[in-house]
Amino acid sequence: MLHTDILDLLNRQINKEFYSAYLYLSISHYFNSLHLNGFEQWTKNQAQDELAHGLRIYNYMLERQAAISFDAISSPDRQWDSPIDAVLEVYNHECSITRSIHDILKAAREHNDYSTEVFLHWFVTEQIEEESMADKVLQKLKLIGDNGGALLMLDDQLQKTPPATDMQAF
Ligand code: OFO
């Protein structure tokens, strides 16, 4: 039986993961409007990954016979001033998700919930990757500045990024 603190945090995390999917999809839509199809594909793949993250927690909670709540998912922004602003939002968002995962891990430790602690290890590792990828794109955009040709080259590179694989587990 999950402690009520853990139950609440995991339910909130499902909501955050689905919000993340919404956010990535909204950013993907923004990139579509700019005809930056590599950025569009990258963020669409990320949206799929986020759905898989939410489902991963959902399945864990089912296994633990925990009560699952389905709270409303907030609307993400729909417009950004520039590609760099959109990617900065991705990066900041991933950092906030990392903090959120760490908070659940901390609570699991406080309540001696070893199962949840082990379950969360996958997410801790995943967040390193998510932050790092967003940061790499962000740093490249900073270097690119107003150089349209270089932006198209990065777009092309992102087009070749392999699709999300997390979803395959479900
Ligand atoms: Fe679920 O990792 Fe991004 O937000």
Short mmCIF file of C-alpha atoms and ligand atoms in Angstrom, two decimals:
data_model
loop_
_atom_site.label_atom_id
_atom_site.label_comp_id
_atom_site.label_asym_id
_atom_site.label_seq_id
_atom_site.Cartn_x
_atom_site.Cartn_y
_atom_site.Cartn_z
CA MET A 1 0.00 0.00 0.00
CA LEU A 2 1.41 3.37 -1.03
CA HIS A 3 1.69 6.09 1.59
CA THR A 4 -0.78 8.93 0.88
CA ASP A 5 2.11 11.38 0.29
CA ILE A 6 3.57 9.11 -2.39
CA LEU A 7 0.15 8.45 -3.85
CA ASP A 8 -0.48 12.17 -4.19
CA LEU A 9 2.96 12.87 -5.68
CA LEU A 10 2.67 10.03 -8.23
CA ASN A 11 -0.81 11.15 -9.26
CA ARG A 12 0.50 14.66 -9.75
CA GLN A 13 3.46 13.31 -11.71
CA ILE A 14 1.16 11.49 -14.16
CA ASN A 15 -0.55 14.82 -14.74
CA LYS A 16 2.81 16.57 -15.23
CA GLU A 17 3.94 13.97 -17.76
CA PHE A 18 0.76 14.37 -19.78
CA TYR A 19 1.12 18.15 -19.54
CA SER A 20 4.68 17.69 -20.86
CA ALA A 21 3.25 15.81 -23.86
CA TYR A 22 0.84 18.69 -24.46
CA LEU A 23 3.63 21.24 -24.16
CA TYR A 24 5.88 19.38 -26.63
CA LEU A 25 3.01 18.97 -29.05
CA SER A 26 2.21 22.66 -28.87
CA ILE A 27 5.85 23.51 -29.51
CA SER A 28 5.89 21.00 -32.38
CA HIS A 29 2.89 22.79 -33.85
CA TYR A 30 4.73 26.11 -33.52
CA PHE A 31 7.73 24.67 -35.40
CA ASN A 32 5.41 23.35 -38.08
CA SER A 33 4.17 26.91 -38.61
CA LEU A 34 7.81 27.99 -39.12
CA HIS A 35 8.44 25.12 -41.58
CA LEU A 36 11.22 23.84 -39.33
CA ASN A 37 10.32 20.19 -39.82
CA GLY A 38 13.31 18.72 -37.99
CA PHE A 39 12.44 20.70 -34.85
CA GLU A 40 8.82 19.73 -35.40
CA GLN A 41 9.70 16.02 -35.56
CA TRP A 42 12.01 16.15 -32.56
CA THR A 43 9.38 17.74 -30.33
CA LYS A 44 6.64 15.44 -31.64
CA ASN A 45 8.80 12.43 -30.75
CA GLN A 46 9.30 13.95 -27.31
CA ALA A 47 5.53 14.32 -26.90
CA GLN A 48 5.19 10.56 -27.49
CA ASP A 49 7.91 9.90 -24.94
CA GLU A 50 6.02 11.95 -22.37
CA LEU A 51 2.85 9.93 -22.91
CA ALA A 52 4.92 6.81 -22.30
CA HIS A 53 6.28 8.32 -19.06
CA GLY A 54 2.74 9.02 -17.82
CA LEU A 55 1.68 5.46 -18.71
CA ARG A 56 4.72 4.01 -16.99
CA ILE A 57 3.66 5.65 -13.71
CA TYR A 58 0.02 4.70 -14.31
CA ASN A 59 1.00 1.04 -14.74
CA TYR A 60 3.14 1.11 -11.61
CA MET A 61 0.25 2.53 -9.61
CA LEU A 62 -2.07 -0.18 -10.96
CA GLU A 63 0.43 -2.80 -9.83
CA ARG A 64 0.47 -1.24 -6.39
CA GLN A 65 -3.35 -1.13 -6.34
CA ALA A 66 -3.21 2.61 -5.78
CA ALA A 67 -6.12 4.98 -6.39
CA ILE A 68 -5.45 6.92 -9.57
CA SER A 69 -6.89 10.40 -10.09
CA PHE A 70 -7.44 12.00 -13.46
CA ASP A 71 -7.06 15.71 -12.94
CA ALA A 72 -7.48 18.36 -15.62
CA ILE A 73 -4.40 18.99 -17.76
CA SER A 74 -3.46 22.67 -18.16
CA SER A 75 -3.20 24.33 -21.55
CA PRO A 76 0.36 25.03 -22.67
CA ASP A 77 1.43 28.23 -24.45
CA ARG A 78 0.86 28.18 -28.19
CA GLN A 79 3.19 30.88 -29.41
CA TRP A 80 6.82 31.79 -28.83
CA ASP A 81 8.89 34.77 -29.99
CA SER A 82 11.59 32.64 -31.58
CA PRO A 83 12.85 29.02 -31.81
CA ILE A 84 15.31 29.76 -29.01
CA ASP A 85 12.47 30.88 -26.72
CA ALA A 86 10.56 27.67 -27.42
CA VAL A 87 13.62 25.49 -26.74
CA LEU A 88 14.43 27.48 -23.60
CA GLU A 89 10.95 26.64 -22.36
CA VAL A 90 11.65 22.95 -23.09
CA TYR A 91 14.90 23.10 -21.14
CA ASN A 92 13.39 24.91 -18.14
CA HIS A 93 10.46 22.55 -18.14
CA GLU A 94 12.72 19.48 -18.12
CA CYS A 95 14.67 20.93 -15.19
CA SER A 96 11.41 21.38 -13.27
CA ILE A 97 10.40 17.76 -14.07
CA THR A 98 13.77 16.58 -12.76
CA ARG A 99 13.15 18.43 -9.49
CA SER A 100 9.70 16.90 -9.30
CA ILE A 101 11.05 13.35 -9.77
CA HIS A 102 13.70 14.02 -7.12
CA ASP A 103 11.00 15.22 -4.71
CA ILE A 104 9.10 11.94 -5.10
CA LEU A 105 12.32 10.02 -4.60
CA LYS A 106 13.03 12.00 -1.43
CA ALA A 107 9.52 11.25 -0.12
CA ALA A 108 9.92 7.54 -0.98
CA ARG A 109 13.12 7.47 1.06
CA GLU A 110 11.48 9.25 3.98
CA HIS A 111 8.69 6.67 4.01
CA ASN A 112 11.03 3.70 3.47
CA ASP A 113 9.19 2.92 0.24
CA TYR A 114 11.98 0.96 -1.46
CA SER A 115 9.78 -0.23 -4.34
CA THR A 116 8.91 3.31 -5.41
CA GLU A 117 12.51 4.32 -4.97
CA VAL A 118 13.70 1.59 -7.35
CA PHE A 119 10.86 2.36 -9.76
CA LEU A 120 11.97 6.00 -9.91
CA HIS A 121 15.56 5.20 -10.82
CA TRP A 122 14.55 4.85 -14.49
CA PHE A 123 13.12 8.37 -14.39
CA VAL A 124 16.23 9.82 -12.75
CA THR A 125 18.34 8.48 -15.62
CA GLU A 126 15.81 9.53 -18.23
CA GLN A 127 15.83 13.11 -16.92
CA ILE A 128 19.60 13.35 -17.36
CA GLU A 129 19.07 12.50 -21.03
CA GLU A 130 16.08 14.84 -21.47
CA GLU A 131 17.86 17.82 -19.91
CA SER A 132 21.04 17.13 -21.83
CA MET A 133 19.28 16.91 -25.23
CA ALA A 134 17.34 20.15 -24.64
CA ASP A 135 20.51 21.88 -23.49
CA LYS A 136 22.46 20.72 -26.56
CA VAL A 137 19.84 22.15 -28.91
CA LEU A 138 19.65 25.35 -26.86
CA GLN A 139 23.41 25.89 -26.90
CA LYS A 140 23.52 25.34 -30.67
CA LEU A 141 20.74 27.87 -31.18
CA LYS A 142 22.72 30.38 -29.13
CA LEU A 143 25.73 29.86 -31.41
CA ILE A 144 23.56 30.09 -34.52
CA GLY A 145 22.08 33.48 -33.58
CA ASP A 146 20.61 35.08 -36.73
CA ASN A 147 22.31 32.73 -39.18
CA GLY A 148 19.39 31.24 -41.17
CA GLY A 149 21.57 28.76 -43.05
CA ALA A 150 22.97 27.31 -39.83
CA LEU A 151 19.43 27.07 -38.41
CA LEU A 152 18.37 25.00 -41.42
CA MET A 153 21.39 22.74 -40.96
CA LEU A 154 20.42 22.11 -37.34
CA ASP A 155 16.85 21.50 -38.47
CA ASP A 156 18.14 18.91 -40.90
CA GLN A 157 20.20 17.26 -38.19
CA LEU A 158 17.15 17.04 -35.90
CA GLN A 159 15.16 15.47 -38.72
CA LYS A 160 17.63 12.57 -38.58
CA THR A 161 17.22 12.10 -34.81
CA PRO A 162 15.80 8.58 -34.26
CA PRO A 163 12.12 8.47 -33.21
CA ALA A 164 10.96 7.98 -29.62
CA THR A 165 11.30 4.45 -28.35
CA ASP A 166 9.78 4.75 -24.86
CA MET A 167 6.29 4.17 -26.27
CA GLN A 168 7.24 0.72 -27.53
CA ALA A 169 7.17 -0.59 -23.97
CA PHE A 170 3.38 -0.07 -23.96
FE1 OFO B 1 8.89 12.98 -18.75
O1 OFO B 1 10.50 13.69 -19.15
FE2 OFO B 1 10.32 15.25 -20.11
O2 OFO B 1 9.17 16.13 -19.12
#
